[in-house]
Structures are given as C-alpha cells and as structure tokens.
Amino acid sequence: MSFLSLLLIFSLCHIHLFAQSDPALQPYVGTWALTLPHNGNNDAGWLEVKDANGYIESSLLWYGGSVTPNDHSYLDGEDLVITKIQNRSVQDKKDVMVTTWAKMHLEGDVLRGVRYEPSADGKSIQRSSFIGKKLPPDPPRPNLSNLKYGEPITLLDANSLKGWRLTRADRANGWSIKDGVLVNDPVQPDHDKHIYYGNLRTDAEFEDFNLKLEVNIPPENNSGIYLRGIYEIQVFDSYGKELDSHNMGALY
C-alpha cells in the first residue's frame, strides 16, 4: 500500500472519529427554558446547545437583553460548562476582562446549574443557581390560509388603566393614560434611592391573535412589547438607521 493511500485512510478515519458525537452531549442538545430566581421572584432565561460538526456551540439569554453566543462550551465528564468573556469598567483603571461561567448537569429531564460571576476587582464572586426545562421542537409552520379572526378588541380604556396591571406588585407604576395614549414616565428623584418601575400586562389572556398598535417614542429611546410572557418585540427609535437585528420590530 502506498504512502498516499495510508495517509488517505488515516485522514478519513480521523474525520469520522472527529465528527462522532459524544453521547454525554446529546441530552443537552436543544433549547431550554431557564428559571432564574431573583429577589424572591422567578425571571426567565433561555439556552440553546448545538452539536456543530463535532464542536459544542451554545447561546444564552440571562435575565434580560438579547441572546448572545457563549465564548466556549465544553463537557466536564457528564456536566456541561459554558463561559463568556466580558469587558468590565473599574474605577481608576482600564477595562478588565472578566470571565463568567456556568456549570450544569441533568437530573432526569431537569437541567440544574450554577452560574459564577466574579467581580471586576477580583475580590468576590456571585453564584446564581438556576433550573431549566427542555423545550419541544418547533412544530411545522401552520397553514394560515383558512384563518379567521374574531371581532377586534380595544385593549386600552380611554381614561384609565382598566384591564391592565403590573407584572410585579412590588414595583412602582410609571404608567398612565393621557388623551387615550398609554404613557410610561419612570421618573427618578435627584437625590434619593433608585426607584424600580414595573412592566404592564393585560388582565386578559389570549391564544392566537393579531395585535396592531402605533408607538411614539423619544429619540434614542426604546421599549418592548411582550407576547405571552415569552417573546419581546423591540420598540426602538431606529428609523433611518442601518438595518440591525436589534432595531424596531426585532424579535427577542
């Protein structure tokens, strides 16, 4: 057998072995709805894990913001570890690169993990426990050709917040109705403790729906419209700006 044949056989075997998926990874592959405890309440997070041609890739939504890719994902035995590197500003010092990481394992069909976030000065670390439930695969795209909606419902009362309430009763309410328009004015005092304002939701709950609305926001400001407590439609002053995945109408 020639040297070239040996090299070719070895290369094919190497590629085959490299592309084989680790059995320990497979239970993690997919998307996960995370429950993130926060001050006695539960916030939502999201995790996606992929087996990308022999490499582990993952993306994370932690409390707020948008889904971002993790810098490194790997297996430690049967545990999954994800890491992210971020710039943190430190007083009287240049920005510091801080690595946060989360280590998680499976207990039946429940994902349990701890996220570790060192302080920028390196003198402490915050640990946050969380759990996750795997989401089912997306169903086939529905056929909307025969879809019929009911009579339209006006969600806003002309003079009050009737039919609406805060998502968290312990937060301040900056919402009001002015001239038939829903307004949010989260004013902060000049020399006092920071006020945490709440999000607003409808008392009524809906299944399939077609929501239509108009928005008016100040320059460089943004907000969001949450649907079913999971998805957020970005409301942002992005008119005339270059196309970006975080502009007006973006889906989180």
XYZ file of N, CA and C in Angstrom:
756
model
N 0.854 -1.197 0.000
C 0.000 0.000 0.000
C 0.888 1.244 0.000
N 0.566 2.204 -0.822
C 1.401 3.393 -0.943
C 1.209 4.312 0.251
N 2.169 5.236 0.415
C 2.096 6.225 1.495
C 0.857 7.099 1.346
N 0.508 7.450 0.100
C -0.659 8.282 -0.144
C -1.937 7.582 0.293
N -2.036 6.262 0.012
C -3.220 5.507 0.425
C -3.334 5.451 1.936
N -2.193 5.207 2.604
C -2.207 5.179 4.064
C -2.643 6.522 4.629
N -2.129 7.595 4.046
C -2.482 8.930 4.513
C -3.960 9.206 4.321
N -4.507 8.781 3.183
C -5.911 8.991 2.895
C -6.789 8.213 3.861
N -6.457 6.947 4.118
C -7.231 6.131 5.052
C -7.196 6.723 6.446
N -5.996 7.159 6.872
C -5.872 7.757 8.195
C -6.704 9.028 8.299
N -6.680 9.827 7.245
C -7.423 11.078 7.259
C -8.915 10.818 7.342
N -9.407 9.841 6.581
C -10.826 9.520 6.619
C -11.237 9.013 7.989
N -10.412 8.162 8.587
C -10.706 7.663 9.932
C -10.709 8.806 10.934
N -9.766 9.725 10.781
C -9.670 10.854 11.705
C -10.915 11.728 11.616
N -11.351 11.994 10.379
C -12.542 12.812 10.197
C -13.760 12.111 10.765
N -13.867 10.809 10.543
C -15.010 10.052 11.051
C -15.057 10.095 12.573
N -13.911 9.888 13.203
C -13.868 9.912 14.661
C -14.165 11.300 15.191
N -13.666 12.344 14.483
C -13.865 13.715 14.938
C -15.330 14.104 14.881
N -16.024 13.600 13.830
C -17.409 14.008 13.632
C -18.376 13.246 14.522
N -17.912 12.163 15.135
C -18.793 11.414 16.012
C -19.208 12.264 17.205
N -20.450 12.183 17.569
C -20.977 12.981 18.664
C -20.755 12.269 19.993
N -20.405 13.039 21.004
C -20.216 12.488 22.341
C -21.587 12.157 22.924
N -21.814 10.911 23.358
C -23.120 10.555 23.922
C -23.510 11.421 25.113
N -22.524 11.903 25.869
C -22.833 12.738 27.029
C -23.404 14.083 26.629
N -23.143 14.511 25.386
C -23.635 15.817 24.937
C -25.089 15.774 24.504
N -25.517 14.659 23.929
C -26.822 14.601 23.273
C -27.996 15.030 24.159
N -28.042 14.657 25.435
C -29.177 15.109 26.247
C -29.253 16.623 26.402
N -28.129 17.321 26.194
C -28.120 18.777 26.334
C -28.524 19.493 25.047
N -28.382 18.821 23.914
C -28.623 19.473 22.629
C -30.092 19.868 22.503
N -30.327 21.110 22.137
C -31.679 21.630 22.003
C -31.791 22.990 22.666
N -33.016 23.420 22.882
C -33.272 24.706 23.533
C -33.918 24.474 24.892
N -33.576 25.343 25.837
C -34.018 25.191 27.219
C -34.646 26.490 27.723
N -35.780 26.367 28.385
C -36.384 27.493 29.094
C -35.821 27.497 30.509
N -35.137 28.580 30.874
C -34.486 28.662 32.178
C -35.347 29.431 33.168
N -35.345 28.974 34.400
C -35.975 29.690 35.511
C -34.870 30.263 36.376
N -34.851 31.607 36.493
C -33.770 32.309 37.177
C -34.323 33.004 38.411
N -34.104 32.458 39.614
C -34.593 33.109 40.833
C -33.958 34.485 41.008
N -34.781 35.457 41.432
C -34.283 36.822 41.598
C -35.125 37.549 42.641
N -34.539 37.762 43.817
C -35.200 38.516 44.888
C -36.596 37.978 45.198
N -36.701 36.686 45.323
C -37.978 36.080 45.675
C -38.908 35.850 44.506
N -38.506 36.259 43.313
C -39.316 36.047 42.117
C -38.545 35.167 41.134
N -39.226 34.744 40.094
C -38.592 33.943 39.048
C -38.585 34.715 37.741
N -37.400 34.941 37.194
C -37.263 35.545 35.880
C -36.979 34.454 34.854
N -37.112 34.820 33.587
C -36.950 33.847 32.512
C -35.599 34.003 31.824
N -35.028 32.885 31.416
C -33.822 32.859 30.602
C -33.971 31.820 29.515
N -32.961 31.713 28.682
C -33.040 30.807 27.529
C -31.646 30.327 27.184
N -31.535 29.052 26.851
C -30.253 28.447 26.492
C -30.448 27.552 25.278
N -29.519 27.651 24.330
C -29.510 26.737 23.192
C -28.148 26.065 23.111
N -28.152 24.761 22.918
C -26.922 23.979 22.792
C -26.962 23.244 21.460
N -25.860 23.347 20.698
C -25.776 22.704 19.389
C -24.550 21.805 19.308
N -24.693 20.726 18.557
C -23.557 19.895 18.170
C -23.224 20.285 16.739
N -22.223 21.148 16.565
C -21.910 21.723 15.258
C -20.691 21.034 14.659
N -20.934 19.933 13.965
C -19.851 19.203 13.288
C -18.709 18.843 14.235
N -19.061 18.348 15.396
C -18.044 17.914 16.347
C -17.684 18.943 17.391
N -18.135 20.190 17.207
C -17.888 21.231 18.196
C -19.172 21.533 18.962
N -19.011 21.926 20.213
C -20.164 22.325 21.015
C -20.314 23.835 20.911
N -21.490 24.284 20.502
C -21.809 25.703 20.457
C -23.032 25.961 21.319
N -23.078 27.131 21.951
C -24.227 27.464 22.786
C -24.454 28.965 22.783
N -25.704 29.345 23.049
C -26.103 30.745 23.172
C -26.962 30.882 24.414
N -26.931 32.073 25.024
C -27.591 32.256 26.317
C -28.297 33.600 26.378
N -29.500 33.581 26.945
C -30.197 34.797 27.370
C -30.284 34.738 28.880
N -29.607 35.681 29.554
C -29.539 35.670 31.015
C -30.295 36.878 31.550
N -31.472 36.652 32.107
C -32.365 37.676 32.642
C -32.887 38.599 31.548
N -32.081 39.518 31.028
C -32.568 40.496 30.065
C -31.621 40.647 28.898
N -31.946 41.614 28.037
C -31.111 41.843 26.870
C -31.495 40.918 25.736
N -30.520 40.438 25.015
C -30.766 39.578 23.869
C -29.921 38.312 23.968
N -30.242 37.355 23.128
C -29.483 36.105 23.087
C -28.101 36.377 22.494
N -27.064 35.930 23.179
C -25.694 36.113 22.691
C -24.947 34.779 22.745
N -24.035 34.551 21.800
C -23.267 33.298 21.814
C -22.275 33.270 22.968
N -22.064 32.094 23.531
C -21.036 31.923 24.550
C -19.678 31.761 23.876
N -18.625 32.137 24.598
C -17.289 32.074 24.013
C -16.739 30.653 23.964
N -17.133 29.824 24.915
C -16.633 28.448 24.930
C -17.660 27.560 25.614
N -17.856 26.386 25.081
C -18.760 25.393 25.665
C -18.047 24.049 25.631
N -18.087 23.334 26.755
C -17.370 22.058 26.794
C -17.979 21.145 27.852
N -17.651 19.859 27.736
C -18.097 18.858 28.698
C -17.020 18.623 29.736
N -17.433 18.549 30.987
C -16.564 18.141 32.087
C -17.172 16.866 32.657
N -16.753 15.730 32.125
C -17.434 14.482 32.462
C -18.817 14.503 31.847
N -19.850 14.409 32.669
C -21.226 14.485 32.189
C -21.830 15.858 32.435
N -21.047 16.805 32.930
C -21.515 18.173 33.151
C -21.208 19.034 31.928
N -22.084 20.005 31.665
C -21.863 20.964 30.589
C -21.415 22.288 31.194
N -20.370 22.877 30.621
C -19.829 24.149 31.096
C -19.853 25.149 29.944
N -20.339 26.358 30.218
C -20.313 27.432 29.224
C -19.611 28.632 29.835
N -18.835 29.345 29.024
C -18.101 30.508 29.513
C -18.340 31.692 28.595
N -18.241 32.882 29.176
C -18.384 34.123 28.421
C -17.383 35.134 28.962
N -16.711 35.839 28.066
C -15.728 36.855 28.437
C -16.319 38.232 28.154
N -16.268 39.122 29.161
C -16.869 40.445 29.030
C -15.916 41.516 29.535
N -16.048 42.714 28.962
C -15.310 43.876 29.444
C -16.063 44.512 30.603
N -15.380 44.795 31.697
C -15.973 45.477 32.841
C -15.135 46.709 33.173
N -15.817 47.813 33.421
C -15.117 49.044 33.787
C -14.839 49.055 35.278
N -13.623 49.444 35.632
C -13.210 49.547 37.030
C -12.736 50.974 37.275
N -13.156 51.531 38.400
C -12.788 52.913 38.710
C -11.268 53.065 38.780
N -10.759 54.144 38.145
C -9.325 54.463 38.141
C -8.484 53.354 37.511
N -9.098 52.584 36.613
C -8.358 51.511 35.958
C -8.977 51.246 34.591
N -8.177 50.743 33.685
C -8.704 50.395 32.384
C -9.706 49.247 32.511
N -10.435 49.027 31.444
C -11.400 47.934 31.448
C -10.719 46.604 31.756
N -11.444 45.764 32.484
C -10.938 44.455 32.891
C -11.737 43.373 32.172
N -11.049 42.368 31.680
C -11.712 41.231 31.056
C -12.136 40.254 32.149
N -13.441 40.036 32.264
C -13.986 39.159 33.301
C -14.640 37.952 32.632
N -14.296 36.772 33.105
C -14.877 35.536 32.580
C -15.953 35.029 33.526
N -17.174 34.925 33.022
C -18.252 34.285 33.772
C -18.464 32.886 33.195
N -18.918 31.988 34.044
C -19.153 30.630 33.557
C -20.314 29.999 34.308
N -20.905 29.012 33.676
C -21.995 28.251 34.287
C -21.714 26.771 34.099
N -21.936 26.022 35.153
C -21.757 24.572 35.105
C -23.089 23.927 35.435
N -23.502 22.988 34.601
C -24.832 22.414 34.777
C -24.811 20.907 34.542
N -25.818 20.251 35.113
C -25.962 18.807 34.948
C -27.439 18.481 34.849
N -27.729 17.248 34.498
C -29.108 16.803 34.334
C -29.528 15.914 35.486
N -30.723 16.183 36.001
C -31.381 15.315 36.975
C -32.711 14.893 36.353
N -32.721 13.745 35.705
C -33.893 13.359 34.931
C -34.018 14.280 33.734
N -35.178 14.931 33.603
C -35.365 15.871 32.499
C -35.196 17.320 32.942
N -34.663 17.522 34.139
C -34.455 18.874 34.672
C -32.979 19.238 34.583
N -32.712 20.403 34.045
C -31.353 20.938 33.980
C -31.106 21.773 35.230
N -30.055 21.466 35.952
C -29.710 22.232 37.151
C -28.292 22.774 37.002
N -28.136 24.050 37.322
C -26.824 24.643 37.148
C -26.560 25.787 38.098
N -25.308 26.217 38.104
C -24.871 27.371 38.887
C -24.032 28.252 37.968
N -24.316 29.537 37.975
C -23.539 30.497 37.195
C -22.633 31.272 38.141
N -21.392 31.430 37.737
C -20.389 32.109 38.558
C -19.979 33.408 37.868
N -20.080 34.507 38.601
C -19.749 35.820 38.042
C -18.778 36.548 38.972
N -17.474 36.540 38.664
C -16.506 37.246 39.507
C -16.711 38.755 39.410
N -16.409 39.450 40.490
C -16.448 40.908 40.460
C -15.283 41.430 39.632
N -15.404 42.658 39.148
C -14.360 43.224 38.293
C -13.041 43.394 39.034
N -13.119 43.625 40.361
C -11.875 43.801 41.122
C -11.263 42.474 41.556
N -11.959 41.369 41.296
C -11.421 40.054 41.614
C -11.503 39.657 43.070
N -12.240 40.416 43.883
C -12.266 40.161 45.324
C -13.480 39.353 45.783
N -14.406 39.082 44.873
C -15.595 38.322 45.266
C -16.177 37.647 44.034
N -17.131 36.783 44.284
C -17.802 36.094 43.184
C -19.265 35.889 43.548
N -20.139 36.087 42.580
C -21.568 35.887 42.777
C -21.983 34.562 42.155
N -22.710 33.754 42.936
C -23.194 32.461 42.460
C -24.709 32.517 42.311
N -25.197 32.081 41.173
C -26.633 32.102 40.894
C -27.077 30.719 40.438
N -27.947 30.090 41.226
C -28.484 28.782 40.851
C -29.664 28.957 39.896
N -29.853 28.001 39.014
C -30.963 28.069 38.070
C -31.363 26.658 37.667
N -32.540 26.537 37.105
C -33.010 25.266 36.566
C -33.508 25.498 35.143
N -33.617 24.416 34.382
C -34.087 24.529 33.010
C -34.961 23.357 32.617
N -35.863 23.614 31.697
C -36.742 22.591 31.137
C -36.596 22.623 29.622
N -36.318 21.456 29.028
C -36.097 21.431 27.576
C -37.394 21.746 26.836
N -37.272 22.600 25.825
C -38.420 22.967 25.013
C -38.612 21.947 23.895
N -39.849 21.640 23.548
C -40.073 20.699 22.440
C -39.654 21.330 21.118
N -39.363 20.513 20.109
C -39.015 21.063 18.787
C -40.151 21.916 18.234
N -39.799 22.901 17.435
C -40.823 23.738 16.819
C -41.724 22.887 15.935
N -43.039 23.093 16.023
C -43.952 22.337 15.157
C -43.866 22.851 13.721
N -44.467 22.132 12.777
C -44.487 22.618 11.389
C -45.173 23.980 11.299
N -44.779 24.764 10.301
C -45.393 26.073 10.099
C -46.902 25.906 9.896
N -47.731 26.651 10.631
C -49.185 26.483 10.487
C -49.680 27.016 9.143
N -50.756 26.438 8.677
C -51.413 26.903 7.454
C -52.402 28.000 7.827
N -52.091 29.226 7.444
C -52.912 30.369 7.839
C -53.940 30.754 6.783
N -54.035 29.971 5.715
C -54.917 30.363 4.612
C -56.385 30.384 5.022
N -56.764 29.536 5.968
C -58.167 29.482 6.385
C -58.406 30.160 7.730
N -57.414 30.932 8.177
C -57.525 31.556 9.490
C -58.554 32.681 9.475
N -59.417 32.693 10.482
C -60.404 33.755 10.628
C -60.332 34.300 12.049
N -60.247 35.616 12.161
C -60.194 36.257 13.472
C -61.589 36.683 13.909
N -61.747 36.809 15.215
C -62.989 37.318 15.756
C -63.057 38.831 15.651
N -64.059 39.398 16.299
C -64.211 40.851 16.286
C -63.052 41.500 17.035
N -62.554 42.645 16.557
C -61.433 43.312 17.231
C -61.787 43.763 18.642
N -60.792 43.736 19.507
C -60.945 44.158 20.899
C -60.020 45.342 21.145
N -60.562 46.422 21.696
C -59.745 47.573 22.065
C -59.147 47.317 23.443
N -57.828 47.293 23.525
C -57.167 46.935 24.779
C -57.042 48.102 25.746
N -57.044 49.323 25.236
C -56.844 50.490 26.098
C -58.151 51.206 26.364
N -58.414 51.473 27.641
C -59.513 52.340 28.031
C -59.098 53.787 27.759
N -60.037 54.620 27.408
C -59.709 55.991 27.013
C -59.219 56.844 28.169
N -59.553 56.461 29.416
C -59.259 57.349 30.539
C -58.527 56.694 31.703
N -58.344 55.377 31.675
C -57.746 54.715 32.835
C -56.992 53.467 32.401
N -56.326 52.839 33.377
C -55.600 51.593 33.136
C -56.479 50.369 33.396
N -57.770 50.543 33.277
C -58.688 49.430 33.466
C -58.328 48.291 32.513
N -58.228 47.063 33.061
C -57.876 45.905 32.254
C -56.386 45.625 32.192
N -55.596 46.416 32.939
C -54.140 46.249 32.962
C -53.641 46.208 34.394
N -52.507 45.546 34.611
C -51.891 45.513 35.932
C -50.384 45.315 35.775
N -49.652 45.628 36.829
C -48.209 45.418 36.815
C -47.897 43.926 36.871
N -46.814 43.528 36.224
C -46.404 42.125 36.296
C -45.858 41.779 37.672
N -45.349 42.788 38.392
C -44.842 42.589 39.751
C -45.423 43.664 40.649
N -46.142 43.227 41.674
C -46.826 44.172 42.548
C -45.867 44.998 43.391
N -44.612 44.546 43.550
C -43.665 45.270 44.388
C -42.947 46.394 43.640
N -43.249 46.591 42.370
C -42.614 47.645 41.588
C -43.503 48.891 41.533
N -42.853 50.042 41.325
C -43.593 51.294 41.174
C -44.261 51.335 39.803
N -45.357 52.077 39.722
C -46.114 52.176 38.474
C -45.864 53.536 37.827
N -45.210 53.526 36.675
C -44.994 54.763 35.935
C -45.935 54.918 34.756
N -46.918 54.018 34.649
C -47.816 54.008 33.503
C -49.079 54.826 33.770
N -49.610 55.430 32.720
C -50.865 56.170 32.816
C -51.460 56.307 31.418
N -52.708 56.750 31.370
C -53.383 57.029 30.106
C -53.537 58.535 29.970
N -53.016 59.087 28.880
C -53.132 60.522 28.614
C -53.677 60.706 27.205
N -54.864 61.306 27.136
C -55.518 61.541 25.839
C -55.658 60.247 25.040
N -55.986 59.163 25.745
C -56.190 57.885 25.085
C -54.930 57.151 24.705
N -53.766 57.660 25.146
C -52.480 57.055 24.806
C -51.836 56.476 26.060
N -51.297 55.267 25.964
C -50.581 54.649 27.075
C -49.194 55.277 27.176
N -48.881 55.838 28.347
C -47.641 56.585 28.544
C -46.866 55.979 29.705
N -45.557 55.879 29.551
C -44.678 55.433 30.630
C -43.727 56.567 30.981
N -43.732 56.982 32.245
C -42.892 58.097 32.691
C -42.181 57.696 33.983
N -41.125 56.878 33.882
C -40.425 56.378 35.079
C -39.434 57.404 35.636
N -39.951 58.392 36.302
C -39.124 59.491 36.805
C -38.298 59.026 37.998
N -37.024 59.400 38.002
C -36.135 59.108 39.121
C -35.859 60.394 39.903
N -35.917 60.328 41.247
C -35.604 61.512 42.055
C -34.134 61.883 41.935
N -33.833 63.149 42.161
C -32.455 63.632 42.021
C -31.533 63.092 43.109
N -32.008 63.080 44.343
C -31.130 62.706 45.457
C -31.838 61.701 46.361
N -32.148 60.570 45.818
C -32.853 59.561 46.612
C -32.540 58.184 46.036
N -33.061 57.184 46.717
C -32.838 55.815 46.280
C -33.469 55.568 44.915
N -32.810 54.739 44.118
C -33.310 54.420 42.787
C -34.668 53.728 42.875
N -35.602 54.159 42.036
C -36.936 53.574 42.001
C -36.999 52.540 40.878
N -37.466 51.353 41.194
C -37.617 50.297 40.201
C -39.072 50.273 39.728
N -39.260 50.578 38.457
C -40.598 50.615 37.885
C -40.945 49.274 37.244
N -42.248 49.001 37.176
C -42.705 47.706 36.700
C -43.169 47.704 35.259
N -43.263 46.502 34.710
C -43.852 46.296 33.390
C -45.356 46.106 33.527
N -46.057 46.380 32.461
C -47.515 46.336 32.465
C -47.991 45.178 31.593
N -49.064 44.532 32.039
C -49.645 43.431 31.267
C -51.164 43.529 31.281
N -51.805 42.842 30.344
C -53.262 42.796 30.318
C -53.772 41.807 31.361
N -54.929 42.117 31.924
C -55.586 41.138 32.798
C -56.026 39.922 31.984
N -56.515 40.177 30.787
C -56.987 39.095 29.918
C -55.806 38.359 29.302
N -56.028 37.092 28.990
C -55.020 36.281 28.320
C -55.598 35.758 27.011
N -54.732 35.666 25.998
C -55.184 35.327 24.658
C -54.374 34.159 24.105
N -54.976 33.450 23.173
C -54.270 32.392 22.447
C -53.720 32.999 21.151
N -54.205 32.564 19.998
C -53.758 33.156 18.739
C -54.386 34.537 18.585
N -53.595 35.495 18.135
C -54.116 36.859 17.998
C -53.316 37.624 16.953
N -53.879 38.742 16.540
C -53.235 39.659 15.599
C -53.245 41.035 16.257
N -52.105 41.440 16.794
C -52.002 42.685 17.555
C -51.569 43.823 16.642
N -52.327 44.912 16.661
C -51.991 46.102 15.885
C -51.924 47.300 16.827
N -50.894 48.112 16.665
C -50.728 49.271 17.532
C -49.826 50.291 16.862
N -49.837 51.509 17.399
C -48.935 52.569 16.977
C -48.101 52.987 18.175
N -46.860 53.387 17.924
C -45.974 53.791 19.012
C -45.380 55.160 18.709
N -45.010 55.856 19.768
C -44.366 57.164 19.663
C -43.342 57.242 20.784
N -42.060 57.194 20.448
C -41.015 57.156 21.469
C -40.023 58.289 21.254
N -39.398 58.782 22.327
C -38.405 59.858 22.202
C -37.174 59.387 21.435
N -36.394 60.325 20.898
C -35.172 59.957 20.174
C -34.229 59.119 21.035
N -33.652 58.077 20.422
C -32.665 57.195 21.052
C -33.230 56.383 22.215
N -34.554 56.336 22.354
C -35.166 55.543 23.415
C -35.688 54.224 22.851
N -35.971 53.297 23.768
C -36.530 52.023 23.333
C -37.429 51.451 24.413
N -38.249 50.513 24.004
C -39.140 49.800 24.913
C -39.376 48.427 24.299
N -40.439 47.770 24.717
C -40.701 46.447 24.175
C -42.128 46.012 24.435
N -42.615 45.126 23.609
C -43.950 44.552 23.759
C -43.782 43.054 23.953
N -44.146 42.574 25.143
C -44.018 41.149 25.445
C -45.282 40.409 25.012
N -45.078 39.279 24.377
C -46.189 38.457 23.930
C -46.156 37.130 24.667
N -47.252 36.827 25.368
C -47.380 35.563 26.108
C -46.292 35.376 27.158
N -45.692 36.454 27.614
C -44.685 36.360 28.660
C -43.398 35.701 28.223
N -43.195 35.502 26.916
C -42.002 34.824 26.410
C -41.264 35.686 25.397
N -41.994 36.164 24.403
C -41.368 36.865 23.285
C -41.485 38.376 23.474
N -40.457 39.081 23.036
C -40.495 40.546 23.081
C -40.278 41.108 21.681
N -41.143 42.045 21.297
C -40.981 42.780 20.054
C -40.331 44.117 20.398
N -39.192 44.373 19.808
C -38.437 45.582 20.105
C -39.153 46.826 19.590
N -39.242 47.833 20.462
C -39.731 49.159 20.096
C -38.556 50.109 20.272
N -38.079 50.662 19.157
C -36.816 51.397 19.200
C -36.824 52.509 18.161
N -36.230 53.629 18.507
C -36.114 54.755 17.583
C -34.999 54.466 16.572
N -35.316 53.629 15.591
C -34.293 53.196 14.638
C -34.580 53.655 13.213
N -35.567 54.523 13.037
C -35.912 54.972 11.686
C -34.712 55.664 11.036
N -34.382 55.256 9.819
C -33.275 55.856 9.099
C -31.919 55.265 9.420
N -31.859 54.382 10.402
C -30.583 53.758 10.764
C -30.323 52.535 9.888
N -29.074 52.079 9.881
C -28.741 50.874 9.138
C -29.478 49.672 9.723
N -29.780 48.713 8.859
C -30.509 47.525 9.293
C -29.719 46.773 10.350
N -30.403 46.396 11.423
C -29.753 45.708 12.533
C -30.768 44.782 13.175
N -30.301 43.670 13.722
C -31.211 42.678 14.309
C -31.848 43.155 15.599
N -31.416 44.324 16.121
C -31.987 44.844 17.363
C -32.859 46.076 17.126
N -33.171 46.401 15.874
C -33.961 47.588 15.567
C -35.451 47.332 15.759
N -36.247 48.340 15.423
C -37.698 48.261 15.564
C -38.243 46.975 14.952
N -39.056 46.271 15.742
C -39.671 45.039 15.274
C -38.851 43.791 15.495
N -37.653 43.921 16.066
C -36.824 42.741 16.326
C -37.529 41.808 17.299
N -37.366 40.518 17.101
C -37.988 39.511 17.963
C -36.948 38.950 18.910
N -37.222 39.064 20.217
C -36.338 38.502 21.239
C -36.998 37.258 21.822
